[in-house]
Amino acid sequence: MNWIFGSAPKDLLLILGPGLLAVPFFRLLPPSFLLTVLAFLTFVVIDTGHVYTTVWRTYFRGEERASSAIYWIAPLGIVVLMTPWFAFGLPYAWSFVVYATMYHHFRQYYGMLRWYERLNGRTCRNSEYFLYFLTIFPFLLMHLRPEPALQKMAMYAEHDVFLMPNPLWWRNGLWLLAAGWCGWLGFETSLWIDGTREPNRLLAVLCPSALACVCFLTGVDVITLILPMLVNHGVPYFSVMTLSLKRIQPRKYTSWAKTASLIVGSAALFGLMEYGYENLIIDIDNRYTFRPIGFWQSALLGVYLVPLFCHYVLDAYIWTGKHREAKLVYGRAAASPAFAGAGTGAASSVSGRR
């Protein structure tokens, strides 16, 4: 069977299941020093830190920097967009960050599914549609949950998620979601009966979808709702970044352990630096909307968001099947023109089969 890391256990540990494996820790551990440390490492190293590891495939490689104007257009464009947003006191800046982040998460799920399709030599449009529905719809349903504790939760600033509790719509939404799961199970059963056995593709839909339901439908705070999602995004990113560097520059990155240590170590370093920036230099809240903060503080907030949004933009460039190094990153399957355009951040142009 075609697995990104060569076996099902490795892929489950490194790509498909980190978030699900993290759920029991965040759900069962009582408030304690250990839980505080785990939360800090998740936020600072895994979540914040993974953003910066993109530099190993982009800004830290001269040939890659010279390959596209996106490497100077992206950071400049982000500062030009976000600085006046804060300076003029326009609302919903942090909400924009939250929803852009969730979009990025969903696109990574899609990218992993496309990678498995590439390895299988077969596209499956229905799997892609089911993946989007079963991960995005629970997120939308979360906005309708009649759960008072959610009103106190914020990812960046107060009320950065547009919650609209509605018990009736919530119940009806759950029935619709259940119908979606039944449809997916029926679809996979029909494939199995027809002789199409692709456990990798199946798990690429099942794992993120199950996690989305667990977190968005039952989580009540940052620990139980957000942290498992961050683990499920950051750990796979560390993994595939390590893999891609070894495939692109095998003479430089000769050891798995050293390459992974470089990725995680740089994530820790940059994550801690950003943590200091957040606490010592800028204020992350919504007060800018009614109390002017001036140009320079606005510019500092714009600069703060450059690594995050560059990560989103550049991921949509370097992880696409059209990137000049895609054949090296994705191996033999990437050489097939039928899979061009399938990456972590780019929509595929392939006409799919069921």
XYZ file of C-alpha atoms in Angstrom:
354
model
C 0.000 0.000 0.000
C 1.170 3.519 -0.812
C 1.891 5.534 2.304
C 3.730 8.861 2.431
C 6.186 7.574 5.043
C 6.144 3.986 3.838
C 3.773 2.395 6.337
C 0.368 2.886 7.884
C 1.639 3.214 11.496
C 4.099 5.948 10.532
C 1.491 7.881 8.567
C -1.043 7.572 11.383
C 1.491 8.860 13.887
C 2.999 11.652 11.778
C 0.271 12.775 9.365
C -3.218 11.389 9.863
C -3.676 10.918 13.587
C -1.698 13.422 15.711
C -4.792 15.415 16.619
C -6.857 12.373 17.541
C -3.970 11.022 19.609
C -3.749 14.367 21.406
C -7.441 14.518 22.322
C -7.233 12.184 25.371
C -4.357 14.189 26.845
C -6.207 17.489 26.571
C -9.522 15.985 27.690
C -8.388 13.809 30.592
C -5.527 15.736 32.141
C -6.729 17.854 35.078
C -5.613 21.477 35.375
C -1.975 21.088 36.300
C 1.562 22.189 35.558
C 1.854 19.394 32.986
C -1.250 20.575 31.128
C 0.062 24.154 31.170
C 3.374 23.016 29.691
C 1.636 20.968 26.995
C -0.583 23.918 26.089
C 2.410 26.275 25.944
C 4.396 23.903 23.717
C 1.395 23.435 21.452
C 0.808 27.157 21.024
C 4.406 28.339 20.851
C 6.314 25.491 19.196
C 3.777 23.494 17.200
C 1.372 26.242 16.163
C 3.414 29.439 16.035
C 6.703 27.687 15.319
C 5.585 25.579 12.358
C 4.727 28.780 10.481
C 8.404 29.710 10.358
C 9.662 26.354 9.121
C 8.412 27.283 5.658
C 11.602 29.365 5.354
C 13.687 26.205 4.935
C 12.103 25.594 1.551
C 11.768 29.246 0.572
C 13.744 32.201 1.918
C 16.683 30.114 3.129
C 17.306 28.801 -0.417
C 18.687 31.291 -2.923
C 17.540 29.399 -6.010
C 13.992 29.252 -4.666
C 13.908 32.947 -3.718
C 14.989 33.827 -7.255
C 12.369 31.582 -8.849
C 9.320 33.782 -8.203
C 8.347 37.366 -7.372
C 5.919 35.999 -4.801
C 8.711 35.993 -2.230
C 8.814 39.786 -2.053
C 5.266 40.560 -3.164
C 3.669 38.481 -0.374
C 5.268 40.150 2.673
C 4.948 43.616 1.175
C 1.300 43.032 0.319
C 0.508 41.793 3.824
C 1.993 44.894 5.476
C 0.211 47.162 2.984
C -3.111 45.429 3.718
C -2.963 45.017 7.487
C -1.278 48.289 8.568
C -4.120 50.573 7.395
C -6.667 48.009 8.623
C -5.419 48.602 12.177
C -4.550 52.286 11.696
C -8.063 53.204 10.516
C -9.701 51.132 13.249
C -11.528 48.874 10.811
C -13.257 46.014 12.636
C -12.791 42.259 12.326
C -9.032 42.164 11.715
C -8.541 39.314 14.164
C -11.628 37.541 12.878
C -10.060 37.703 9.427
C -6.969 36.012 10.848
C -9.051 33.285 12.514
C -11.063 32.392 9.423
C -8.026 32.553 7.139
C -6.348 30.134 9.535
C -9.249 27.696 9.404
C -9.282 27.860 5.613
C -5.571 27.023 5.681
C -6.234 24.016 7.920
C -8.921 22.653 5.629
C -6.675 23.085 2.602
C -3.948 21.081 4.295
C -6.383 18.224 4.823
C -7.235 18.390 1.140
C -3.554 18.463 0.205
C -2.832 15.300 2.175
C -5.765 13.540 0.542
C -4.488 14.576 -2.897
C -1.042 13.249 -1.990
C -2.538 9.831 -1.268
C -4.535 9.969 -4.479
C -1.311 10.720 -6.264
C 0.349 7.703 -4.665
C -2.615 5.535 -5.611
C -2.532 6.773 -9.206
C -6.254 7.554 -9.034
C -8.237 10.667 -8.267
C -11.457 10.443 -6.271
C -13.540 13.601 -6.482
C -16.261 12.239 -4.221
C -13.712 11.702 -1.446
C -12.623 15.307 -1.810
C -16.213 16.551 -1.586
C -16.885 14.386 1.467
C -13.673 15.603 3.115
C -14.652 19.235 2.696
C -18.179 18.657 3.976
C -17.196 16.496 6.947
C -14.505 18.924 8.137
C -15.973 22.321 7.282
C -19.595 21.680 8.247
C -18.758 20.803 11.888
C -16.848 24.088 12.061
C -19.893 25.951 10.763
C -22.139 24.062 13.181
C -19.946 25.174 16.068
C -21.186 28.720 15.456
C -24.731 27.554 16.230
C -23.979 25.508 19.355
C -26.089 26.533 22.368
C -23.061 26.168 24.627
C -22.559 29.147 26.982
C -18.892 28.310 27.589
C -18.071 29.043 23.946
C -18.925 32.710 24.455
C -15.802 33.070 26.588
C -13.467 31.490 24.042
C -11.218 33.502 21.744
C -8.353 32.533 19.475
C -6.801 35.999 19.239
C -9.148 38.649 20.569
C -12.582 38.760 22.190
C -15.456 37.800 19.876
C -13.131 36.973 16.975
C -15.411 34.029 16.109
C -18.935 34.934 14.978
C -20.995 32.746 17.295
C -24.782 32.691 16.747
C -26.314 30.108 19.135
C -29.514 28.626 17.768
C -30.801 25.356 19.276
C -33.143 24.577 16.371
C -30.586 25.109 13.637
C -28.024 23.258 15.738
C -30.223 20.146 15.985
C -31.130 20.239 12.307
C -27.468 20.711 11.427
C -26.533 17.621 13.415
C -29.026 15.577 11.425
C -27.587 16.905 8.187
C -24.075 16.082 9.345
C -25.184 12.572 10.290
C -26.618 12.178 6.784
C -23.272 13.245 5.371
C -21.465 10.587 7.406
C -23.955 7.958 6.263
C -23.405 9.034 2.668
C -19.640 8.742 3.042
C -19.880 5.303 4.683
C -22.157 4.123 1.895
C -19.774 5.477 -0.733
C -16.748 3.759 0.808
C -18.701 0.516 1.194
C -19.612 0.565 -2.487
C -15.965 1.103 -3.444
C -14.906 -1.773 -1.214
C -17.489 -4.086 -2.753
C -16.330 -3.063 -6.233
C -12.770 -3.998 -5.318
C -11.298 -0.496 -4.816
C -9.308 -0.850 -1.599
C -7.506 2.363 -0.660
C -7.042 2.570 3.124
C -4.751 5.589 2.822
C -7.354 7.670 1.008
C -10.101 6.467 3.336
C -8.129 7.442 6.438
C -7.244 10.815 4.901
C -10.971 11.577 5.008
C -11.872 9.753 8.223
C -9.191 11.106 10.579
C -9.546 14.871 10.054
C -13.327 14.554 9.806
C -13.569 12.644 13.080
C -11.320 15.179 14.774
C -13.416 18.064 13.440
C -16.532 16.522 14.957
C -14.866 15.813 18.302
C -13.429 19.317 18.625
C -16.065 21.558 17.069
C -19.114 19.698 18.354
C -17.990 18.784 21.872
C -15.052 21.045 22.809
C -15.900 23.815 25.264
C -12.680 25.782 25.653
C -9.265 26.442 24.149
C -7.815 23.255 25.643
C -10.443 20.846 24.314
C -11.494 22.584 21.117
C -8.458 24.360 19.699
C -5.318 22.580 20.905
C -5.998 19.182 19.238
C -6.635 20.999 15.950
C -3.306 22.809 16.265
C -1.488 19.543 16.907
C -3.206 17.975 13.915
C -1.980 20.787 11.692
C 1.518 21.454 12.998
C 2.880 17.929 13.521
C 2.072 16.777 9.957
C 3.643 19.983 8.671
C 6.871 19.246 10.544
C 6.785 15.739 9.094
C 6.256 16.588 5.442
C 8.664 19.519 5.639
C 11.341 17.125 6.862
C 10.473 14.686 4.090
C 10.497 17.360 1.397
C 13.897 18.747 2.424
C 15.427 15.288 2.293
C 14.026 14.707 -1.164
C 14.964 18.115 -2.561
C 18.471 18.292 -1.079
C 19.461 14.722 -0.141
C 23.172 15.527 0.001
C 22.593 18.309 2.525
C 19.877 16.634 4.586
C 21.298 13.141 4.959
C 19.833 12.198 8.342
C 16.171 11.974 9.278
C 16.923 12.720 12.912
C 19.092 15.762 12.202
C 16.649 17.174 9.650
C 13.665 16.726 11.957
C 15.642 18.252 14.831
C 16.487 21.228 12.640
C 12.819 21.752 11.771
C 11.507 21.382 15.325
C 14.405 23.320 16.829
C 13.882 26.265 14.493
C 10.153 26.144 15.268
C 10.932 26.401 18.971
C 13.378 29.286 18.446
C 11.121 31.353 16.190
C 8.053 30.474 18.232
C 9.660 31.791 21.405
C 10.799 34.935 19.594
C 7.251 35.613 18.418
C 5.946 34.915 21.907
C 8.238 37.664 23.197
C 7.111 39.997 20.409
C 3.472 39.405 21.323
C 4.017 40.099 25.011
C 6.541 42.928 24.898
C 5.900 44.951 21.745
C 2.298 44.695 20.532
C -1.223 44.394 21.942
C -3.520 41.789 20.450
C -7.073 42.914 21.176
C -9.982 44.769 19.604
C -9.394 48.074 21.344
C -7.796 49.449 18.191
C -11.340 49.797 16.777
C -12.338 52.506 19.268
C -9.007 53.788 20.545
C -6.598 54.832 17.736
C -3.209 53.152 18.090
C -1.323 55.202 15.501
C 0.661 54.296 12.418
C 3.707 52.706 14.044
C 1.814 50.376 16.341
C -0.376 49.456 13.386
C 2.740 48.771 11.314
C 4.118 46.560 14.081
C 0.885 44.560 14.031
C 1.143 44.301 10.258
C 4.719 43.031 10.558
C 3.592 40.564 13.226
C 1.167 39.015 10.733
C 3.707 38.749 7.901
C 5.117 35.319 8.875
C 1.637 33.877 9.390
C 0.120 35.076 6.134
C 3.320 34.424 4.176
C 3.090 30.870 5.442
C -0.442 30.635 4.059
C 0.424 32.222 0.719
C 3.705 30.390 0.170
C 2.209 27.050 1.150
C -0.285 27.524 -1.650
C 2.714 27.915 -3.965
C 5.363 25.418 -2.869
C 3.024 22.476 -2.168
C 1.234 22.543 -5.491
C 1.881 19.915 -8.142
C 2.842 22.728 -10.521
C 5.807 23.823 -8.428
C 9.162 23.247 -10.088
C 10.220 20.781 -7.372
C 6.960 18.841 -7.155
C 8.382 15.735 -8.829
C 11.101 15.544 -6.200
C 8.761 16.196 -3.281
C 6.015 13.797 -4.293
C 8.183 11.063 -5.769
C 7.283 8.928 -8.718
C 3.549 9.686 -8.578
C 4.205 13.413 -8.960
C 5.635 12.791 -12.417
C 2.198 11.891 -13.712
C 0.616 14.909 -15.482
C -2.785 13.711 -14.333
C -1.951 14.945 -10.860
C -0.565 18.387 -11.632
C -2.032 21.040 -9.397
C -2.717 18.903 -6.385
C -1.013 20.296 -3.338
C -1.515 21.454 0.206
C -2.598 24.880 -0.853
C -3.779 24.719 -4.456
C -6.957 23.379 -5.979
C -6.547 20.480 -8.327
C -7.432 20.828 -11.977
C -7.808 17.089 -12.401
C -11.117 15.693 -13.573
C -12.021 13.199 -10.883
C -13.487 9.753 -10.726
C -15.711 8.522 -7.958
